């Protein structure tokens, strides 16, 4: 068991050996992601930090330069950063952190092109510079230095390149342990204590561990976080308790941040600086620094531990649009939603590089996070833990049809084989008001018009969710019973609904069908979204429902036409 600091010689030796092995033996970084990025012809970053004797920014970046990229949390400084980009000219006061640290702004850029004294940089960046130099890499890409922080124009040019920047980096330094730009990369060795126990049965929390006479080793991950067990039986024990060793290993603020998601998905090689030790991740393997950890994972075995790990690579090797959109929803968005952003408007920009990549193949309009040609799949989501709508604005300003309006929650897409279903609705058109030129960037408003079949239904809010069906294999229970309205009078139960918000009274709604399947007895099962009027011409989505009716009955009642959702 290693008990050393991640700044130790042995940690650097581990890092160097993994990079060497990956570059010489694996084919990492030459995957289908690379091919797609080549098609996209995204440029190199405009600037890199040159870590020669004298640290400075350089802007004539060449494609054969080796650089590392940094993935980290701004933390509290992110809130300060908004002052920098604010158009409010009365905000003339310099944010506090700029008095302590020298980031790149329009007033510091010319100085930074000549020399950046290391002591004016936040600790996380100083550590990243030390790591990059010790790995023998000359250049480093860090957003707060390589992008002009108070320039919207520079942000608009540089942020679409994010996918290429991380993918082409020789290695991404991922600061999993820190929660802000001043917390540093290396662990606190006090937290890495381990000891052996020879008792045959040990009890920790709800778990009993049997040692079979062998010593069991324990390591504390972080203060107050409890003790995890690592020996040859570790993975079994952790699996039994439904815990994901990777989440514990990485288990960090970084992993809960929306912006860090695409940095991890698109990087070819990552060195994770965690609380306890280094982890290596590349297209080929995920490997802990501590060789006594038994979960060295290779490509085939990886899905058990980290769905992201296999899915992100597998996803872009698909050629079929239906498979691709299922990967976008299941493996990308389900992991992405629930991660934190400081501003709700960051939801689209923080996943824009991945969306751009998917659309190289889908080749369709991108409407507030929904790909138009497969709109029936994109809309088939339900939000976990729906809350009452906020008092001030019902939809936090984001379009109700899109997952971005509810993405502070975890979101689950309907699980089935879309290839076997009949898609009964089609994208007609969209009106989007964007904040920038970037088609995948932040939006002000969006309207989506869909052509399809719809019926009027009646929703009865259920007093308890006990015993009600779950949403497609998830733990999201139905919140409403759905009745069909026949002849305006008689009502019969036809299904269940899952509301996006709680706090609605029982009411009538429009059920807009997304897709359906019909069994041999002509019983039809449909998935559709629930709509209520927003104005005389537009509707708001407020939930999703599953209904079951005979096909002829549905057809006798349904309308058919274009509906605009805001
Ligand atoms: Zn590799």
XYZ file of C-alpha atoms in Angstrom, residues 270-499:
230
model
C -6.511 11.709 -18.081
C -4.457 11.804 -14.899
C -6.888 12.049 -11.998
C -5.439 13.761 -8.923
C -7.847 12.370 -6.325
C -7.989 12.621 -2.557
C -6.099 9.388 -2.046
C -3.946 8.728 -5.108
C -3.553 9.045 -8.861
C -5.817 7.279 -11.324
C -4.992 6.831 -14.959
C -7.747 6.854 -17.554
C -7.395 6.477 -21.295
C -9.379 4.910 -24.121
C -7.760 1.619 -23.216
C -7.864 1.346 -19.423
C -8.625 2.847 -16.038
C -5.882 2.139 -13.542
C -5.301 3.138 -9.914
C -1.832 4.038 -8.750
C -2.123 1.590 -5.844
C -1.415 -1.844 -7.332
C -3.225 -3.565 -4.440
C -6.487 -2.203 -5.756
C -7.903 -5.016 -7.777
C -10.031 -3.043 -10.170
C -7.604 -2.453 -12.939
C -10.163 -2.252 -15.663
C -9.665 -2.970 -19.289
C -11.888 -2.027 -22.170
C -14.205 -5.030 -21.972
C -14.785 -5.142 -18.240
C -15.277 -1.476 -17.763
C -19.023 -1.116 -18.022
C -19.517 -2.656 -14.605
C -17.770 0.252 -12.964
C -18.079 3.263 -15.088
C -20.767 3.450 -17.746
C -19.227 6.644 -18.989
C -15.917 5.001 -19.611
C -17.099 2.548 -22.226
C -20.082 4.419 -23.537
C -18.258 7.562 -24.464
C -15.941 5.687 -26.756
C -18.454 3.189 -28.021
C -21.017 5.860 -28.730
C -19.162 7.541 -31.504
C -18.312 4.321 -33.256
C -21.995 3.841 -34.006
C -23.197 4.541 -37.467
C -26.935 4.299 -36.974
C -28.794 7.469 -36.011
C -31.214 5.676 -33.695
C -28.366 4.091 -31.747
C -26.569 7.396 -31.668
C -29.523 9.288 -30.217
C -30.073 6.599 -27.595
C -26.434 7.018 -26.577
C -26.875 10.790 -26.432
C -29.880 10.420 -24.104
C -28.902 7.420 -21.993
C -25.163 7.744 -21.655
C -24.514 11.427 -22.075
C -27.547 13.360 -20.824
C -28.523 11.005 -18.005
C -25.035 11.413 -16.567
C -24.876 15.119 -17.384
C -28.238 16.188 -15.923
C -28.105 16.641 -12.174
C -24.562 18.055 -12.380
C -24.253 21.567 -11.102
C -23.949 24.791 -13.041
C -23.696 28.246 -11.522
C -26.100 29.692 -14.093
C -28.981 27.734 -15.692
C -28.023 29.300 -19.031
C -24.727 27.325 -18.903
C -26.553 24.017 -19.461
C -26.187 24.066 -23.240
C -22.685 25.595 -23.519
C -21.266 23.080 -21.018
C -22.202 20.131 -23.265
C -21.879 21.939 -26.603
C -18.709 20.177 -27.760
C -20.336 16.766 -27.412
C -23.578 17.930 -29.057
C -21.579 19.333 -31.983
C -19.842 15.978 -32.377
C -23.084 13.995 -32.361
C -24.573 16.321 -34.915
C -21.713 15.745 -37.341
C -23.450 12.468 -37.928
C -27.102 13.360 -37.241
C -26.931 16.464 -39.471
C -30.095 18.058 -38.158
C -31.301 21.162 -36.382
C -30.332 21.388 -32.677
C -33.216 22.905 -30.716
C -32.330 23.704 -27.100
C -30.699 20.314 -26.504
C -33.041 18.308 -28.754
C -31.985 16.936 -32.148
C -34.842 17.708 -34.540
C -34.762 14.610 -36.753
C -35.203 12.349 -33.703
C -37.430 14.686 -31.706
C -39.641 11.786 -30.524
C -36.710 10.357 -28.549
C -35.386 13.687 -27.314
C -38.703 14.613 -25.690
C -39.239 11.270 -23.914
C -37.753 12.241 -20.564
C -38.982 12.395 -16.969
C -37.386 14.345 -14.115
C -36.498 12.818 -10.779
C -37.716 14.574 -7.623
C -39.964 17.115 -9.304
C -40.443 20.187 -7.126
C -43.174 22.758 -7.053
C -42.542 25.407 -9.727
C -40.567 28.411 -8.444
C -42.687 31.431 -7.516
C -40.979 33.983 -9.707
C -40.879 32.229 -13.064
C -42.537 28.971 -13.829
C -39.892 27.709 -16.220
C -36.687 29.473 -15.098
C -36.762 31.079 -18.534
C -35.822 27.884 -20.339
C -38.100 26.122 -22.847
C -40.415 23.643 -21.133
C -40.042 20.941 -23.816
C -36.316 20.570 -23.263
C -34.488 18.620 -20.547
C -32.476 21.810 -19.932
C -35.465 23.296 -18.095
C -35.352 20.518 -15.470
C -31.663 19.562 -15.573
C -30.938 20.478 -11.970
C -32.573 17.079 -11.404
C -31.448 13.730 -12.627
C -33.395 12.917 -15.770
C -34.312 9.514 -17.125
C -35.248 8.730 -20.701
C -37.782 6.098 -21.588
C -36.007 2.794 -22.087
C -36.934 0.665 -25.017
C -35.791 -0.356 -28.367
C -36.744 2.645 -30.447
C -36.125 0.676 -33.623
C -39.289 -1.375 -33.041
C -41.627 1.515 -32.341
C -43.573 3.688 -34.646
C -42.632 7.303 -34.416
C -45.904 9.201 -34.719
C -44.688 12.788 -34.482
C -42.374 14.865 -36.628
C -40.371 18.011 -36.196
C -41.926 20.839 -38.200
C -39.893 23.910 -37.311
C -38.236 25.858 -34.523
C -37.649 29.470 -33.613
C -34.602 29.997 -31.448
C -33.192 33.197 -30.055
C -29.527 32.522 -29.275
C -27.149 34.443 -27.055
C -24.257 34.012 -29.484
C -23.436 32.778 -32.978
C -22.800 29.309 -31.570
C -25.609 26.957 -32.692
C -24.929 24.805 -29.620
C -24.534 27.660 -27.144
C -26.803 29.431 -24.683
C -30.290 30.497 -25.754
C -32.755 33.162 -24.651
C -35.944 31.465 -25.832
C -36.996 28.624 -28.105
C -40.253 27.494 -29.709
C -40.620 24.000 -31.093
C -43.384 23.064 -33.516
C -44.267 19.410 -33.862
C -46.758 17.732 -36.160
C -48.501 14.728 -34.679
C -51.564 13.124 -33.102
C -53.056 14.391 -29.849
C -56.038 13.710 -27.586
C -57.567 15.473 -24.635
C -57.164 13.572 -21.382
C -57.997 14.118 -17.739
C -55.302 13.993 -15.042
C -56.124 13.001 -11.502
C -53.266 13.833 -9.146
C -52.593 10.808 -6.997
C -52.544 11.451 -3.224
C -49.717 8.970 -2.786
C -47.135 7.524 -5.139
C -47.296 4.217 -3.288
C -47.768 1.325 -5.672
C -47.862 3.496 -8.792
C -45.731 2.380 -11.747
C -42.165 3.611 -12.052
C -40.860 5.484 -15.042
C -39.102 3.005 -17.273
C -36.921 1.103 -14.826
C -36.037 4.173 -12.752
C -37.188 5.109 -9.262
C -39.425 7.913 -10.558
C -42.994 7.041 -9.521
C -46.056 8.169 -11.452
C -47.764 11.222 -9.956
C -51.120 11.131 -11.822
C -53.712 8.729 -13.045
C -54.728 9.406 -16.629
C -58.302 9.058 -17.814
C -59.535 9.300 -21.340
C -62.400 11.679 -22.039
C -65.096 9.946 -24.025
C -68.106 11.886 -25.299
C -67.097 14.693 -22.942
C -68.663 12.723 -20.083
C -67.659 9.184 -19.296
C -64.058 8.729 -18.211
C -62.045 5.568 -17.977
C -58.533 4.938 -16.736
C -56.112 4.668 -19.628
C -52.681 5.229 -18.120
C -50.276 7.085 -15.841
C -48.415 10.361 -15.923
C -45.187 11.710 -14.463
C -45.316 15.457 -13.873
